[in-house]
Structure formats: C-alpha cells, structure tokens
Coordinates of N, CA and C in Angstrom, one line a residue:
M299 N 31.8 4.1 -22.4 CA 30.6 4.3 -23.2 C 30.8 5.7 -23.9
A300 N 30.5 5.8 -25.1 CA 30.6 7.0 -25.9 C 29.7 8.1 -25.2
T301 N 30.2 9.3 -25.3 CA 29.4 10.4 -24.8 C 28.7 11.3 -25.9
N302 N 29.1 11.0 -27.2 CA 28.6 11.6 -28.3 C 27.3 10.8 -28.9
R303 N 26.1 11.0 -28.2 CA 25.0 10.1 -28.5 C 24.0 10.9 -29.3
S304 N 23.2 10.3 -30.1 CA 22.1 10.9 -30.8 C 21.0 11.2 -29.7
Q305 N 20.2 12.2 -30.1 CA 19.0 12.6 -29.3 C 18.2 11.4 -29.0
R306 N 17.9 10.5 -30.1 CA 17.1 9.3 -29.9 C 17.6 8.4 -28.7
L307 N 19.0 8.2 -28.8 CA 19.6 7.3 -27.9 C 19.7 8.0 -26.5
R308 N 19.8 9.3 -26.3 CA 19.8 9.9 -25.1 C 18.4 9.8 -24.5
K309 N 17.4 9.9 -25.3 CA 16.0 9.7 -24.7 C 15.8 8.3 -24.3
K310 N 16.2 7.4 -25.0 CA 16.0 6.0 -24.7 C 16.8 5.6 -23.4
L311 N 18.0 6.3 -23.2 CA 18.8 5.9 -22.0 C 18.4 6.8 -20.8
C312 N 17.5 7.8 -21.0 CA 17.1 8.8 -20.0 C 18.3 9.6 -19.5
V313 N 19.1 10.1 -20.4 CA 20.3 10.9 -19.9 C 20.3 12.2 -20.4
D314 N 21.1 13.1 -20.0 CA 21.3 14.4 -20.5 C 19.9 15.2 -20.3
E315 N 19.4 15.7 -21.4 CA 18.2 16.5 -21.3 C 17.0 15.7 -21.0
F316 N 17.2 14.4 -21.0 CA 16.0 13.5 -20.8 C 16.1 12.7 -19.4
Q317 N 17.0 13.3 -18.6 CA 17.1 12.8 -17.2 C 15.8 12.8 -16.5
E318 N 15.5 11.8 -15.7 CA 14.2 11.9 -15.0 C 14.6 11.9 -13.5
L319 N 13.8 12.7 -12.7 CA 14.1 12.9 -11.3 C 13.0 12.3 -10.5
G320 N 13.4 11.9 -9.3 CA 12.4 11.4 -8.4 C 13.0 11.5 -6.9
F321 N 12.6 10.8 -6.0 CA 13.2 10.9 -4.6 C 12.9 9.6 -3.8
E322 N 13.7 9.4 -2.8 CA 13.4 8.2 -2.0 C 12.8 8.6 -0.7
L323 N 12.0 7.5 -0.1 CA 11.4 7.7 1.2 C 11.8 6.7 2.2
N324 N 11.9 7.1 3.4 CA 12.2 6.2 4.6 C 11.1 6.5 5.6
L325 N 10.3 5.5 6.0 CA 9.2 5.7 6.8 C 9.3 4.9 8.1
D326 N 9.2 5.4 9.2 CA 9.1 4.7 10.5 C 7.8 4.7 11.1
F327 N 7.2 3.6 11.3 CA 5.8 3.5 11.9 C 5.9 3.3 13.4
K328 N 4.8 3.7 14.0 CA 4.7 3.5 15.5 C 4.8 2.0 15.7
E329 N 5.4 1.7 16.8 CA 5.7 0.1 17.1 C 4.4 -0.5 17.4
D330 N 3.5 0.1 18.0 CA 2.2 -0.6 18.4 C 1.1 -0.5 17.4
L331 N 1.4 -0.2 16.2 CA 0.5 0.0 15.2 C 0.1 -1.3 14.5
A332 N -1.3 -1.5 14.5 CA -1.7 -2.8 13.9 C -1.5 -2.9 12.4
D333 N -1.4 -4.1 11.9 CA -1.3 -4.3 10.4 C -2.4 -3.7 9.7
E334 N -3.6 -3.8 10.2 CA -4.7 -3.1 9.5 C -4.5 -1.6 9.4
A335 N -4.0 -0.9 10.4 CA -3.7 0.5 10.3 C -2.6 0.8 9.3
V336 N -1.6 -0.1 9.3 CA -0.5 0.2 8.3 C -1.1 0.0 6.9
D337 N -2.0 -0.9 6.6 CA -2.6 -1.1 5.3 C -3.5 0.1 5.0
A338 N -4.2 0.6 5.9 CA -5.1 1.7 5.7 C -4.3 3.0 5.4
F339 N -3.1 3.1 6.1 CA -2.2 4.2 5.8 C -1.7 4.1 4.4
L340 N -1.2 2.8 3.9 CA -0.7 2.8 2.6 C -1.7 3.0 1.5
D341 N -2.9 2.6 1.7 CA -4.0 2.9 0.8 C -4.2 4.4 0.7
A342 N -4.3 5.1 1.8 CA -4.5 6.6 1.8 C -3.2 7.2 1.1
F343 N -2.1 6.8 1.5 CA -0.8 7.3 0.9 C -0.9 7.2 -0.7
L344 N -1.2 6.0 -1.2 CA -1.3 5.8 -2.6 C -2.2 6.7 -3.2
K345 N -3.5 6.9 -2.7 CA -4.5 7.7 -3.3 C -4.3 9.2 -3.1
Q346 N -4.1 9.6 -1.9 CA -4.0 11.0 -1.5 C -2.6 11.7 -1.8
A347 N -1.6 11.0 -1.6 CA -0.2 11.5 -1.9 C 0.4 11.3 -3.2
M348 N 0.1 10.0 -3.7 CA 0.7 9.6 -5.0 C -0.2 10.0 -6.1
E349 N -1.2 9.3 -6.2 CA -2.2 9.4 -7.4 C -2.6 10.9 -7.6
A350 N -3.0 11.6 -6.4 CA -3.4 13.0 -6.5 C -2.4 13.9 -7.1
N351 N -1.1 13.5 -6.9 CA 0.0 14.4 -7.5 C 0.6 13.8 -8.8
G352 N 0.0 12.8 -9.3 CA 0.5 12.2 -10.6 C 1.7 11.5 -10.4
L353 N 2.0 10.9 -9.2 CA 3.2 10.1 -8.9 C 3.0 8.7 -8.8
G354 N 4.1 8.0 -8.9 CA 4.0 6.5 -8.8 C 5.0 6.2 -7.6
Y355 N 4.7 5.0 -7.0 CA 5.7 4.6 -5.8 C 6.0 3.1 -6.0
V356 N 7.3 3.0 -5.9 CA 7.9 1.6 -6.0 C 8.6 1.3 -4.7
G357 N 8.3 0.2 -4.0 CA 9.0 -0.1 -2.8 C 8.0 -0.9 -1.8
G358 N 8.5 -0.9 -0.6 CA 7.7 -1.6 0.4 C 6.9 -0.5 1.3
D359 N 6.5 -1.1 2.5 CA 5.8 -0.1 3.4 C 6.6 0.8 4.1
D360 N 8.0 0.6 4.3 CA 8.8 1.6 5.0 C 9.9 2.2 4.2
Y361 N 10.1 1.8 2.9 CA 11.2 2.4 2.1 C 10.7 2.3 0.7
G362 N 11.0 3.3 -0.2 CA 10.6 3.2 -1.6 C 11.1 4.5 -2.4
L363 N 10.8 4.4 -3.7 CA 11.2 5.4 -4.6 C 10.0 6.0 -5.2
V364 N 9.9 7.3 -5.3 CA 8.8 8.0 -5.8 C 9.3 8.7 -7.1
C365 N 8.5 8.5 -8.2 CA 8.7 8.9 -9.5 C 7.4 9.4 -10.2
L366 N 7.5 10.0 -11.4 CA 6.4 10.4 -12.1 C 5.6 9.2 -12.7
Q367 N 4.3 9.2 -12.7 CA 3.6 8.1 -13.2 C 3.8 7.9 -14.7
K368 N 4.2 9.0 -15.4 CA 4.5 8.9 -16.8 C 5.9 9.4 -17.0
R369 N 6.4 9.5 -18.3 CA 7.8 9.9 -18.4 C 8.0 11.3 -18.0
G370 N 9.1 11.6 -17.2 CA 9.4 12.9 -16.9 C 9.9 13.0 -15.4
S371 N 10.0 14.1 -14.9 CA 10.6 14.3 -13.6 C 9.6 14.9 -12.6
V372 N 9.8 14.4 -11.3 CA 9.0 15.0 -10.2 C 9.5 16.3 -10.0
S373 N 8.6 17.3 -9.6 CA 9.0 18.6 -9.4 C 9.3 18.8 -7.9
E374 N 10.0 19.9 -7.5 CA 10.2 20.2 -6.2 C 8.9 20.4 -5.3
E375 N 8.0 21.0 -6.1 CA 6.6 21.3 -5.4 C 6.0 19.8 -5.1
Q376 N 6.0 18.9 -6.0 CA 5.4 17.6 -5.7 C 6.2 16.9 -4.6
R377 N 7.5 17.0 -4.6 CA 8.2 16.4 -3.4 C 7.8 17.0 -2.1
A378 N 7.7 18.4 -2.1 CA 7.3 19.0 -0.9 C 5.9 18.7 -0.4
A379 N 5.0 18.5 -1.4 CA 3.6 18.1 -1.1 C 3.5 16.7 -0.4
V380 N 4.3 15.8 -1.0 CA 4.4 14.4 -0.3 C 5.0 14.5 1.0
E381 N 6.1 15.2 1.1 CA 6.7 15.3 2.5 C 5.7 15.9 3.5
A382 N 5.0 17.0 3.1 CA 4.1 17.6 4.1 C 3.0 16.7 4.5
W383 N 2.5 15.9 3.5 CA 1.4 14.9 3.7 C 1.9 13.8 4.8
L384 N 3.1 13.3 4.5 CA 3.6 12.3 5.4 C 3.9 12.8 6.8
K385 N 4.4 14.0 6.9 CA 4.7 14.6 8.2 C 3.5 14.9 9.0
A386 N 2.3 15.0 8.4 CA 1.1 15.3 9.1 C 0.4 14.0 9.5
R387 N 1.0 12.8 9.2 CA 0.3 11.6 9.6 C 0.7 11.0 11.0
P388 N -0.3 10.7 11.9 CA 0.0 10.3 13.1 C 0.6 8.9 13.2
E389 N 0.5 8.1 12.1 CA 1.0 6.7 12.1 C 2.5 6.6 12.2
L390 N 3.1 7.7 11.7 CA 4.6 7.6 11.5 C 5.3 8.3 12.7
T391 N 6.4 7.7 13.0 CA 7.3 8.5 14.1 C 8.4 9.2 13.5
S392 N 8.8 8.9 12.3 CA 9.7 9.7 11.5 C 9.6 9.5 10.0
V393 N 10.0 10.6 9.3 CA 9.9 10.5 7.8 C 11.3 11.1 7.3
E394 N 11.8 10.4 6.3 CA 13.0 10.9 5.7 C 12.6 10.9 4.1
V395 N 12.7 12.2 3.6 CA 12.5 12.4 2.1 C 13.8 12.8 1.5
S396 N 14.4 12.2 0.6 CA 15.6 12.5 0.0 C 15.4 13.8 -0.9
P397 N 16.5 14.4 -1.3 CA 16.4 15.5 -2.3 C 16.1 14.8 -3.6
L398 N 15.7 15.5 -4.5 CA 15.5 15.0 -5.9 C 16.8 14.3 -6.4
M399 N 16.6 13.2 -7.1 CA 17.8 12.5 -7.7 C 17.5 11.8 -9.0
D400 N 18.4 11.5 -9.7 CA 18.2 10.7 -11.0 C 17.7 9.3 -10.6
V401 N 16.5 9.0 -11.2 CA 15.9 7.7 -10.8 C 16.5 6.5 -11.6
W402 N 17.1 6.8 -12.7 CA 17.8 5.8 -13.5 C 19.2 5.5 -13.1
Y403 N 19.8 6.6 -12.8 CA 21.3 6.5 -12.5 C 21.5 7.3 -11.2
P404 N 21.1 6.7 -10.0 CA 21.3 7.5 -8.7 C 22.6 8.0 -8.4
E405 N 23.6 7.5 -9.0 CA 25.0 7.9 -8.6 C 25.3 9.2 -9.4
K406 N 24.6 9.5 -10.5 CA 24.9 10.6 -11.3 C 24.3 11.9 -10.7
P407 N 25.0 13.0 -10.8 CA 24.4 14.3 -10.3 C 23.2 14.8 -11.2
I408 N 22.4 15.7 -10.7 CA 21.3 16.2 -11.5 C 21.8 17.1 -12.4
N409 N 21.3 17.1 -13.6 CA 21.8 18.1 -14.6 C 21.3 19.5 -14.3
P410 N 22.1 20.5 -14.5 CA 21.7 21.9 -14.3 C 20.6 22.3 -15.3
V411 N 19.7 23.1 -14.8 CA 18.5 23.5 -15.7 C 19.1 24.5 -16.7
A412 N 18.8 24.3 -17.9 CA 19.3 25.0 -19.0 C 18.4 26.3 -19.3

C-alpha cells in the first residue's frame, strides 16, 4: 500500500495524525456471583465508567475494547479513571487494562506525539 497518502485519505483510514487510541479490558468475576449481580455491574460500568468519561465499550461481559464515543483517542487520564473504577469494584477478582493502543490497527505502534 502506498505511504504517500492525501490528508483526506489518512483521515478516512485513521492513520498517521488521525490514529485513534483505545484500550482492552479483561475482567474476572467472582465465581459465586449471580447473573443479576453481573447485569447490575455492567449497567453501572456503562453509566459510571464509560458514559461519564465520554467512552464507548465494545465486547462482552468479561472482555472488550474501550474507545472514544466520537472520533478521536482515549487519553491516559480516561484510561486511568476506568482502571481505578474497575479495581474498586467488589464483583471482580482481577482486572487487566492494556496500555493505549491503535484501535483500528492494533498491530501498529502508537505514533509519537508531535
């Protein structure tokens, strides 16, 4: 693929200066947790951790990807806020929050800040 792309194409492909960052989550629930408690946790998670920080979540109840609700990148502060919220929850036995990564092309490194 050509690397000499127009700004319009770079924006459409979400590459170079238009790279969008997010992060992955891995959650482990307590084994004896009822389905209703998991549902209540997920409702609270979506409202308090995602919507309150302008974030969107794609995935299941134990694994997913967090990105911005609109175009753009998740900040390190937003990632840290979600991680702190999750680690304070008694329903979970462990939480893994990945470093920020390219949400469109996960294998590509993050562009240095210009």
